[in-house]
Short mmCIF file of N, CA and C in Angstrom, two decimals:
data_model
loop_
_atom_site.label_atom_id
_atom_site.label_comp_id
_atom_site.label_asym_id
_atom_site.label_seq_id
_atom_site.Cartn_x
_atom_site.Cartn_y
_atom_site.Cartn_z
N LEU A 1 -36.21 22.79 -11.93
CA LEU A 1 -37.46 22.12 -11.58
C LEU A 1 -37.16 20.81 -10.87
N GLY A 2 -37.87 20.58 -9.79
CA GLY A 2 -37.64 19.37 -9.02
C GLY A 2 -38.46 18.19 -9.49
N GLU A 3 -38.19 17.07 -8.90
CA GLU A 3 -38.89 15.83 -9.23
C GLU A 3 -40.16 15.64 -8.42
N VAL A 4 -40.29 16.36 -7.30
CA VAL A 4 -41.42 16.16 -6.41
C VAL A 4 -42.41 17.31 -6.56
N ARG A 5 -43.68 16.96 -6.78
CA ARG A 5 -44.75 17.95 -6.84
C ARG A 5 -45.70 17.66 -5.69
N GLU A 6 -46.36 18.69 -5.23
CA GLU A 6 -47.31 18.50 -4.15
C GLU A 6 -48.56 19.29 -4.47
N SER A 7 -49.69 18.73 -4.14
CA SER A 7 -50.96 19.41 -4.37
C SER A 7 -51.88 19.11 -3.20
N GLN A 8 -52.63 20.10 -2.78
CA GLN A 8 -53.59 19.90 -1.71
C GLN A 8 -54.97 20.27 -2.22
N ILE A 9 -55.96 19.59 -1.70
CA ILE A 9 -57.35 19.93 -1.99
C ILE A 9 -58.03 20.17 -0.65
N VAL A 10 -58.68 21.31 -0.53
CA VAL A 10 -59.41 21.63 0.69
C VAL A 10 -60.88 21.74 0.33
N PHE A 11 -61.72 21.07 1.08
CA PHE A 11 -63.16 21.18 0.88
C PHE A 11 -63.83 21.01 2.22
N LYS A 12 -65.04 21.54 2.33
CA LYS A 12 -65.73 21.42 3.61
C LYS A 12 -66.91 20.47 3.50
N ALA A 13 -67.20 19.87 4.61
CA ALA A 13 -68.36 18.98 4.70
C ALA A 13 -69.48 19.81 5.33
N PRO A 14 -70.51 20.19 4.56
CA PRO A 14 -71.52 21.11 5.07
C PRO A 14 -72.40 20.54 6.18
N HIS A 15 -72.40 19.26 6.35
CA HIS A 15 -73.22 18.63 7.39
C HIS A 15 -72.33 17.65 8.17
N PRO A 16 -72.49 17.55 9.48
CA PRO A 16 -71.64 16.64 10.26
C PRO A 16 -71.62 15.20 9.76
N MET A 17 -72.71 14.73 9.16
CA MET A 17 -72.74 13.36 8.65
C MET A 17 -71.75 13.17 7.50
N ASN A 18 -71.44 14.25 6.78
CA ASN A 18 -70.50 14.15 5.66
C ASN A 18 -69.06 13.97 6.13
N LEU A 19 -68.82 14.17 7.41
CA LEU A 19 -67.47 13.94 7.94
C LEU A 19 -67.17 12.45 8.02
N VAL A 20 -68.20 11.63 8.10
CA VAL A 20 -68.00 10.18 8.20
C VAL A 20 -68.42 9.46 6.91
N ALA A 21 -68.87 10.20 5.92
CA ALA A 21 -69.28 9.59 4.65
C ALA A 21 -68.06 9.08 3.90
N PRO A 22 -68.22 8.00 3.14
CA PRO A 22 -67.11 7.47 2.34
C PRO A 22 -66.66 8.48 1.28
N HIS A 23 -65.37 8.51 1.03
CA HIS A 23 -64.78 9.40 0.04
C HIS A 23 -63.91 8.60 -0.93
N LEU A 24 -63.73 9.17 -2.11
CA LEU A 24 -62.87 8.58 -3.14
C LEU A 24 -62.15 9.71 -3.85
N MET A 25 -60.85 9.58 -4.05
CA MET A 25 -60.11 10.55 -4.84
C MET A 25 -59.52 9.85 -6.05
N VAL A 26 -59.73 10.44 -7.23
CA VAL A 26 -59.15 9.95 -8.46
C VAL A 26 -58.23 11.04 -8.99
N GLU A 27 -56.99 10.68 -9.25
CA GLU A 27 -56.04 11.64 -9.83
C GLU A 27 -55.66 11.14 -11.22
N LEU A 28 -55.95 11.97 -12.21
CA LEU A 28 -55.62 11.66 -13.60
C LEU A 28 -54.40 12.47 -14.01
N ARG A 29 -53.48 11.84 -14.71
CA ARG A 29 -52.31 12.54 -15.25
C ARG A 29 -52.22 12.23 -16.73
N SER A 30 -52.10 13.27 -17.55
CA SER A 30 -52.05 13.07 -18.99
C SER A 30 -50.81 12.31 -19.43
N ALA A 31 -49.85 12.16 -18.54
CA ALA A 31 -48.67 11.35 -18.85
C ALA A 31 -49.05 9.87 -18.90
N GLY A 32 -50.30 9.56 -18.54
CA GLY A 32 -50.80 8.20 -18.69
C GLY A 32 -51.05 7.44 -17.41
N TYR A 33 -51.05 8.12 -16.27
CA TYR A 33 -51.23 7.42 -15.00
C TYR A 33 -52.50 7.87 -14.28
N ILE A 34 -53.10 6.94 -13.56
CA ILE A 34 -54.32 7.20 -12.81
C ILE A 34 -54.13 6.59 -11.42
N GLU A 35 -54.43 7.40 -10.41
CA GLU A 35 -54.27 6.98 -9.02
C GLU A 35 -55.63 7.06 -8.33
N VAL A 36 -55.96 6.06 -7.54
CA VAL A 36 -57.23 6.04 -6.82
C VAL A 36 -56.96 5.81 -5.33
N CYS A 37 -57.52 6.69 -4.49
CA CYS A 37 -57.43 6.55 -3.04
C CYS A 37 -58.86 6.53 -2.50
N ALA A 38 -59.14 5.62 -1.58
CA ALA A 38 -60.52 5.48 -1.10
C ALA A 38 -60.57 5.33 0.40
N ASP A 39 -61.63 5.88 0.98
CA ASP A 39 -61.96 5.70 2.39
C ASP A 39 -63.42 5.23 2.38
N LEU A 40 -63.61 3.92 2.37
CA LEU A 40 -64.93 3.34 2.17
C LEU A 40 -65.38 2.56 3.40
N ASP A 41 -66.69 2.35 3.50
CA ASP A 41 -67.21 1.51 4.58
C ASP A 41 -67.73 0.20 3.99
N ASP A 42 -68.30 -0.65 4.84
CA ASP A 42 -68.77 -1.97 4.39
C ASP A 42 -69.82 -1.89 3.29
N ARG A 43 -70.65 -0.87 3.34
CA ARG A 43 -71.70 -0.71 2.32
C ARG A 43 -71.10 -0.58 0.92
N ASP A 44 -69.90 -0.05 0.83
CA ASP A 44 -69.26 0.20 -0.46
C ASP A 44 -68.14 -0.79 -0.75
N ALA A 45 -68.24 -1.98 -0.20
CA ALA A 45 -67.17 -2.97 -0.34
C ALA A 45 -66.84 -3.27 -1.80
N ASP A 46 -67.84 -3.31 -2.67
CA ASP A 46 -67.58 -3.62 -4.08
C ASP A 46 -67.43 -2.39 -4.96
N PHE A 47 -67.57 -1.20 -4.37
CA PHE A 47 -67.50 0.04 -5.14
C PHE A 47 -66.15 0.22 -5.83
N LEU A 48 -65.08 -0.03 -5.10
CA LEU A 48 -63.73 0.13 -5.67
C LEU A 48 -63.52 -0.81 -6.86
N ASP A 49 -64.10 -1.99 -6.80
CA ASP A 49 -64.00 -2.92 -7.94
C ASP A 49 -64.76 -2.40 -9.15
N LYS A 50 -65.90 -1.73 -8.93
CA LYS A 50 -66.65 -1.15 -10.05
C LYS A 50 -65.89 0.02 -10.67
N VAL A 51 -65.27 0.84 -9.83
CA VAL A 51 -64.43 1.93 -10.34
C VAL A 51 -63.26 1.34 -11.12
N ASP A 52 -62.69 0.28 -10.59
CA ASP A 52 -61.59 -0.43 -11.24
C ASP A 52 -61.99 -0.89 -12.65
N GLU A 53 -63.16 -1.51 -12.76
CA GLU A 53 -63.65 -1.98 -14.07
C GLU A 53 -63.79 -0.83 -15.05
N PHE A 54 -64.37 0.29 -14.58
CA PHE A 54 -64.54 1.46 -15.44
C PHE A 54 -63.20 1.98 -15.94
N ILE A 55 -62.25 2.17 -15.04
CA ILE A 55 -60.94 2.71 -15.42
C ILE A 55 -60.23 1.79 -16.40
N MET A 56 -60.28 0.51 -16.13
CA MET A 56 -59.59 -0.43 -17.02
C MET A 56 -60.23 -0.47 -18.40
N GLU A 57 -61.55 -0.29 -18.47
CA GLU A 57 -62.21 -0.29 -19.78
C GLU A 57 -62.03 1.05 -20.49
N ARG A 58 -62.36 2.17 -19.82
CA ARG A 58 -62.34 3.49 -20.47
C ARG A 58 -60.94 3.91 -20.88
N PHE A 59 -59.95 3.60 -20.05
CA PHE A 59 -58.58 4.03 -20.31
C PHE A 59 -57.72 2.89 -20.86
N ARG A 60 -58.35 1.74 -21.10
CA ARG A 60 -57.62 0.54 -21.54
C ARG A 60 -56.37 0.38 -20.65
N ALA A 61 -56.60 0.53 -19.36
CA ALA A 61 -55.52 0.61 -18.38
C ALA A 61 -55.13 -0.75 -17.83
N GLU A 62 -53.91 -0.80 -17.36
CA GLU A 62 -53.40 -1.96 -16.63
C GLU A 62 -53.03 -1.51 -15.22
N LYS A 63 -53.26 -2.39 -14.26
CA LYS A 63 -52.86 -2.08 -12.89
C LYS A 63 -51.34 -2.08 -12.77
N VAL A 64 -50.85 -1.14 -11.98
CA VAL A 64 -49.43 -1.08 -11.65
C VAL A 64 -49.32 -1.52 -10.19
N GLU A 65 -48.52 -2.50 -9.91
CA GLU A 65 -48.42 -3.06 -8.56
C GLU A 65 -47.41 -2.28 -7.70
N ASP A 66 -47.43 -2.57 -6.41
CA ASP A 66 -46.47 -2.05 -5.43
C ASP A 66 -46.56 -0.55 -5.21
N HIS A 67 -47.77 -0.02 -5.17
CA HIS A 67 -47.96 1.40 -4.84
C HIS A 67 -48.91 1.56 -3.65
N GLU A 68 -49.10 0.50 -2.88
CA GLU A 68 -50.06 0.48 -1.79
C GLU A 68 -49.72 1.45 -0.67
N GLU A 69 -48.48 1.90 -0.60
CA GLU A 69 -48.11 2.83 0.47
C GLU A 69 -48.75 4.19 0.29
N PHE A 70 -49.06 4.58 -0.95
CA PHE A 70 -49.62 5.92 -1.14
C PHE A 70 -50.96 5.95 -1.88
N CYS A 71 -51.46 4.82 -2.34
CA CYS A 71 -52.79 4.80 -2.97
C CYS A 71 -53.35 3.39 -2.95
N ASP A 72 -54.66 3.30 -3.16
CA ASP A 72 -55.32 1.98 -3.18
C ASP A 72 -55.19 1.28 -4.52
N ARG A 73 -55.24 2.03 -5.60
CA ARG A 73 -55.10 1.47 -6.94
C ARG A 73 -54.28 2.44 -7.79
N TYR A 74 -53.45 1.87 -8.66
CA TYR A 74 -52.61 2.69 -9.54
C TYR A 74 -52.63 2.04 -10.91
N TYR A 75 -52.81 2.84 -11.95
CA TYR A 75 -52.99 2.31 -13.31
C TYR A 75 -52.09 3.04 -14.30
N LYS A 76 -51.77 2.35 -15.36
CA LYS A 76 -51.11 2.94 -16.53
C LYS A 76 -52.09 2.82 -17.68
N ALA A 77 -52.49 3.96 -18.24
CA ALA A 77 -53.41 3.96 -19.38
C ALA A 77 -52.67 3.51 -20.64
N ALA A 78 -53.41 2.94 -21.56
CA ALA A 78 -52.82 2.50 -22.83
C ALA A 78 -52.34 3.72 -23.63
N ASP A 79 -51.35 3.50 -24.46
CA ASP A 79 -50.87 4.57 -25.34
C ASP A 79 -52.01 5.06 -26.21
N GLY A 80 -52.06 6.36 -26.40
CA GLY A 80 -53.07 6.95 -27.27
C GLY A 80 -54.38 7.30 -26.60
N VAL A 81 -54.56 6.92 -25.33
CA VAL A 81 -55.80 7.28 -24.63
C VAL A 81 -55.80 8.77 -24.33
N PHE A 82 -54.72 9.27 -23.74
CA PHE A 82 -54.57 10.70 -23.51
C PHE A 82 -53.93 11.28 -24.77
N MET A 83 -54.64 12.20 -25.43
CA MET A 83 -54.14 12.75 -26.69
C MET A 83 -53.76 14.22 -26.52
N GLY A 84 -52.80 14.67 -27.32
CA GLY A 84 -52.39 16.06 -27.31
C GLY A 84 -51.56 16.41 -26.10
N SER A 85 -51.13 17.67 -26.04
CA SER A 85 -50.35 18.15 -24.90
C SER A 85 -51.17 19.18 -24.14
N GLY A 86 -50.63 19.64 -23.03
CA GLY A 86 -51.36 20.52 -22.11
C GLY A 86 -52.07 21.70 -22.72
N ALA A 87 -51.45 22.42 -23.61
CA ALA A 87 -52.07 23.63 -24.15
C ALA A 87 -52.57 23.45 -25.58
N SER A 88 -52.47 22.26 -26.12
CA SER A 88 -52.88 22.07 -27.52
C SER A 88 -54.39 21.91 -27.64
N LEU A 89 -54.91 22.33 -28.76
CA LEU A 89 -56.35 22.21 -28.99
C LEU A 89 -56.78 20.79 -29.30
N ASP A 90 -55.82 19.91 -29.59
CA ASP A 90 -56.19 18.53 -29.92
C ASP A 90 -56.14 17.60 -28.71
N ASN A 91 -56.01 18.16 -27.51
CA ASN A 91 -55.96 17.26 -26.35
C ASN A 91 -57.37 16.93 -25.88
N ASN A 92 -57.52 15.75 -25.30
CA ASN A 92 -58.83 15.25 -24.87
C ASN A 92 -58.93 15.11 -23.35
N PHE A 93 -58.05 15.78 -22.63
CA PHE A 93 -57.98 15.62 -21.18
C PHE A 93 -59.29 16.03 -20.50
N GLY A 94 -59.84 17.18 -20.88
CA GLY A 94 -61.09 17.64 -20.28
C GLY A 94 -62.23 16.67 -20.50
N LEU A 95 -62.29 16.09 -21.68
CA LEU A 95 -63.32 15.11 -21.99
C LEU A 95 -63.18 13.87 -21.10
N LEU A 96 -61.94 13.41 -20.91
CA LEU A 96 -61.71 12.25 -20.06
C LEU A 96 -62.08 12.55 -18.61
N VAL A 97 -61.79 13.77 -18.15
CA VAL A 97 -62.14 14.17 -16.78
C VAL A 97 -63.65 14.13 -16.59
N THR A 98 -64.39 14.71 -17.54
CA THR A 98 -65.85 14.70 -17.39
C THR A 98 -66.42 13.28 -17.50
N ASP A 99 -65.79 12.42 -18.28
CA ASP A 99 -66.22 11.01 -18.33
C ASP A 99 -66.09 10.36 -16.95
N VAL A 100 -64.97 10.62 -16.27
CA VAL A 100 -64.77 10.06 -14.93
C VAL A 100 -65.81 10.62 -13.96
N CYS A 101 -66.03 11.93 -14.00
CA CYS A 101 -67.03 12.55 -13.12
C CYS A 101 -68.41 11.94 -13.33
N ASP A 102 -68.82 11.87 -14.59
CA ASP A 102 -70.16 11.34 -14.89
C ASP A 102 -70.30 9.89 -14.46
N ARG A 103 -69.28 9.09 -14.67
CA ARG A 103 -69.37 7.66 -14.34
C ARG A 103 -69.43 7.44 -12.84
N ILE A 104 -68.55 8.10 -12.10
CA ILE A 104 -68.54 7.87 -10.65
C ILE A 104 -69.79 8.47 -10.00
N ALA A 105 -70.23 9.63 -10.47
CA ALA A 105 -71.45 10.22 -9.92
C ALA A 105 -72.69 9.41 -10.30
N ALA A 106 -72.60 8.55 -11.30
CA ALA A 106 -73.73 7.69 -11.67
C ALA A 106 -73.94 6.55 -10.67
N PHE A 107 -72.93 6.26 -9.86
CA PHE A 107 -73.12 5.27 -8.80
C PHE A 107 -74.06 5.87 -7.75
N LYS A 108 -75.02 5.12 -7.31
CA LYS A 108 -76.04 5.63 -6.40
C LYS A 108 -75.42 6.29 -5.17
N GLY A 109 -75.81 7.55 -4.96
CA GLY A 109 -75.39 8.29 -3.77
C GLY A 109 -74.10 9.06 -3.88
N TRP A 110 -73.32 8.87 -4.95
CA TRP A 110 -72.01 9.50 -5.07
C TRP A 110 -72.08 10.81 -5.85
N SER A 111 -71.30 11.81 -5.41
CA SER A 111 -71.23 13.08 -6.13
C SER A 111 -69.83 13.67 -6.00
N LEU A 112 -69.51 14.55 -6.94
CA LEU A 112 -68.23 15.25 -6.93
C LEU A 112 -68.30 16.37 -5.91
N VAL A 113 -67.31 16.46 -5.02
CA VAL A 113 -67.32 17.53 -4.02
C VAL A 113 -66.17 18.51 -4.17
N ALA A 114 -65.12 18.13 -4.88
CA ALA A 114 -63.99 19.05 -5.08
C ALA A 114 -63.14 18.57 -6.25
N CYS A 115 -62.51 19.52 -6.92
CA CYS A 115 -61.56 19.15 -7.97
C CYS A 115 -60.47 20.22 -8.04
N ASN A 116 -59.34 19.81 -8.53
CA ASN A 116 -58.19 20.69 -8.65
C ASN A 116 -57.38 20.20 -9.84
N GLY A 117 -56.91 21.10 -10.65
CA GLY A 117 -56.13 20.67 -11.80
C GLY A 117 -55.10 21.70 -12.19
N GLY A 118 -54.21 21.28 -13.07
CA GLY A 118 -53.18 22.18 -13.56
C GLY A 118 -52.26 21.48 -14.54
N ASN A 119 -51.29 22.22 -15.02
CA ASN A 119 -50.30 21.69 -15.95
C ASN A 119 -48.97 21.50 -15.23
N TYR A 120 -48.16 20.59 -15.75
CA TYR A 120 -46.83 20.37 -15.21
C TYR A 120 -45.92 19.89 -16.33
N GLY A 121 -44.65 19.81 -16.03
CA GLY A 121 -43.66 19.42 -17.03
C GLY A 121 -42.80 20.60 -17.41
N GLN A 122 -41.71 20.33 -18.10
CA GLN A 122 -40.74 21.36 -18.48
C GLN A 122 -41.41 22.52 -19.20
N SER A 123 -42.34 22.22 -20.09
CA SER A 123 -43.04 23.28 -20.84
C SER A 123 -44.55 23.17 -20.64
N SER A 124 -44.96 22.71 -19.47
CA SER A 124 -46.39 22.53 -19.13
C SER A 124 -47.11 21.63 -20.12
N GLU A 125 -46.39 20.62 -20.61
CA GLU A 125 -46.97 19.74 -21.63
C GLU A 125 -47.94 18.71 -21.06
N HIS A 126 -47.93 18.51 -19.74
CA HIS A 126 -48.82 17.52 -19.13
C HIS A 126 -49.87 18.21 -18.27
N GLN A 127 -50.99 17.52 -18.09
CA GLN A 127 -52.06 18.01 -17.25
C GLN A 127 -52.34 16.99 -16.16
N GLU A 128 -52.87 17.48 -15.04
CA GLU A 128 -53.32 16.58 -13.99
C GLU A 128 -54.57 17.15 -13.35
N GLU A 129 -55.38 16.27 -12.83
CA GLU A 129 -56.63 16.66 -12.19
C GLU A 129 -56.87 15.73 -11.01
N GLN A 130 -57.19 16.31 -9.86
CA GLN A 130 -57.58 15.53 -8.70
C GLN A 130 -59.08 15.74 -8.50
N LEU A 131 -59.81 14.65 -8.39
CA LEU A 131 -61.26 14.68 -8.23
C LEU A 131 -61.63 13.97 -6.94
N VAL A 132 -62.37 14.65 -6.07
CA VAL A 132 -62.80 14.04 -4.81
C VAL A 132 -64.31 13.84 -4.86
N PHE A 133 -64.71 12.61 -4.60
CA PHE A 133 -66.12 12.22 -4.59
C PHE A 133 -66.51 11.78 -3.19
N ARG A 134 -67.80 11.95 -2.88
CA ARG A 134 -68.30 11.54 -1.56
C ARG A 134 -69.66 10.87 -1.76
N ARG A 135 -69.90 9.81 -0.99
CA ARG A 135 -71.24 9.21 -0.99
C ARG A 135 -72.07 9.97 0.03
N ASP A 136 -72.74 11.00 -0.45
CA ASP A 136 -73.52 11.86 0.43
C ASP A 136 -75.00 11.90 0.08
N GLU A 137 -75.41 11.07 -0.90
CA GLU A 137 -76.82 10.99 -1.30
C GLU A 137 -77.36 12.36 -1.72
N HIS A 138 -76.53 13.17 -2.36
CA HIS A 138 -76.95 14.50 -2.81
C HIS A 138 -78.10 14.38 -3.81
N PRO A 139 -79.14 15.21 -3.70
CA PRO A 139 -80.29 15.08 -4.60
C PRO A 139 -79.97 15.32 -6.08
N LEU A 140 -78.90 16.03 -6.39
CA LEU A 140 -78.52 16.26 -7.78
C LEU A 140 -77.35 15.37 -8.20
N GLY A 141 -77.13 14.32 -7.46
CA GLY A 141 -75.99 13.45 -7.70
C GLY A 141 -75.94 12.82 -9.07
N ASP A 142 -77.09 12.65 -9.71
CA ASP A 142 -77.07 12.00 -11.02
C ASP A 142 -76.98 12.99 -12.19
N ALA A 143 -76.83 14.27 -11.90
CA ALA A 143 -76.67 15.27 -12.97
C ALA A 143 -75.29 15.12 -13.61
N THR A 144 -75.21 15.34 -14.92
CA THR A 144 -73.92 15.24 -15.60
C THR A 144 -73.09 16.49 -15.34
N TYR A 145 -71.79 16.38 -15.60
CA TYR A 145 -70.86 17.45 -15.31
C TYR A 145 -70.39 18.15 -16.57
N LEU A 146 -70.05 19.42 -16.42
CA LEU A 146 -69.54 20.24 -17.51
C LEU A 146 -68.21 20.83 -17.05
N MET A 147 -67.22 20.80 -17.92
CA MET A 147 -65.91 21.37 -17.59
C MET A 147 -65.55 22.38 -18.67
N ILE A 148 -65.20 23.58 -18.25
CA ILE A 148 -64.78 24.62 -19.18
C ILE A 148 -63.32 24.94 -18.89
N VAL A 149 -62.50 24.90 -19.94
CA VAL A 149 -61.07 25.18 -19.81
C VAL A 149 -60.77 26.43 -20.63
N ILE A 150 -60.11 27.41 -20.02
CA ILE A 150 -59.67 28.61 -20.73
C ILE A 150 -58.16 28.69 -20.56
N ASN A 151 -57.43 28.68 -21.68
CA ASN A 151 -55.97 28.73 -21.55
C ASN A 151 -55.45 30.15 -21.78
N GLN A 152 -54.15 30.33 -21.60
CA GLN A 152 -53.57 31.68 -21.67
C GLN A 152 -53.62 32.28 -23.06
N ARG A 153 -53.80 31.46 -24.10
CA ARG A 153 -53.95 31.99 -25.46
C ARG A 153 -55.36 32.51 -25.70
N GLY A 154 -56.27 32.21 -24.77
CA GLY A 154 -57.65 32.62 -24.93
C GLY A 154 -58.54 31.55 -25.55
N ASP A 155 -58.00 30.35 -25.75
CA ASP A 155 -58.81 29.25 -26.27
C ASP A 155 -59.79 28.80 -25.18
N VAL A 156 -61.00 28.49 -25.58
CA VAL A 156 -62.03 28.01 -24.65
C VAL A 156 -62.44 26.61 -25.08
N GLU A 157 -62.41 25.68 -24.14
CA GLU A 157 -62.76 24.29 -24.41
C GLU A 157 -63.92 23.92 -23.48
N VAL A 158 -64.97 23.36 -24.04
CA VAL A 158 -66.14 22.94 -23.26
C VAL A 158 -66.26 21.43 -23.39
N ASN A 159 -66.33 20.74 -22.25
CA ASN A 159 -66.40 19.28 -22.23
C ASN A 159 -67.59 18.83 -21.40
N GLY A 160 -68.23 17.77 -21.84
CA GLY A 160 -69.33 17.18 -21.11
C GLY A 160 -70.38 16.67 -22.06
N LYS A 161 -71.35 15.98 -21.50
CA LYS A 161 -72.43 15.42 -22.31
C LYS A 161 -73.50 16.48 -22.56
N PRO A 162 -74.09 16.48 -23.75
CA PRO A 162 -75.22 17.39 -23.99
C PRO A 162 -76.38 17.00 -23.07
N ILE A 163 -77.06 17.97 -22.51
CA ILE A 163 -78.16 17.64 -21.60
C ILE A 163 -79.53 17.93 -22.21
N ARG A 164 -79.56 18.49 -23.40
CA ARG A 164 -80.85 18.75 -24.06
C ARG A 164 -80.83 18.22 -25.45
#
């Protein structure tokens, strides 16, 4: 197994205006790291700072410096925030992912447009998720998100806020 992993996310912009809309990608890794990449305009000048506040509070995270070549913000979550391992029933990764989705989509005009996730590590003990958001003023942008995880043992995990 090598040291370098690569992941791509492909999504389409259904309307030409979405090609110029601001985007944000958040990558969560259960090993305790969070990466944020943004393509924002002047209207969203303070948006990255609001995302920053959320990540630092929810994940009790600290900024990691000197990663500007490949991302806008990089964080190390506090010990104990990510619990369990990739396939264990006691892990909270899905819950943390839905928390991020719900919080960022709660910002006016922002919605989730693509996500990709998987396990990595010698025995698939870690999880990662890439989430791409766009400020597209989608009419259902304030709806909460639900994440269902089915593992190879047949365990089913449902994460998200109750809506009724």
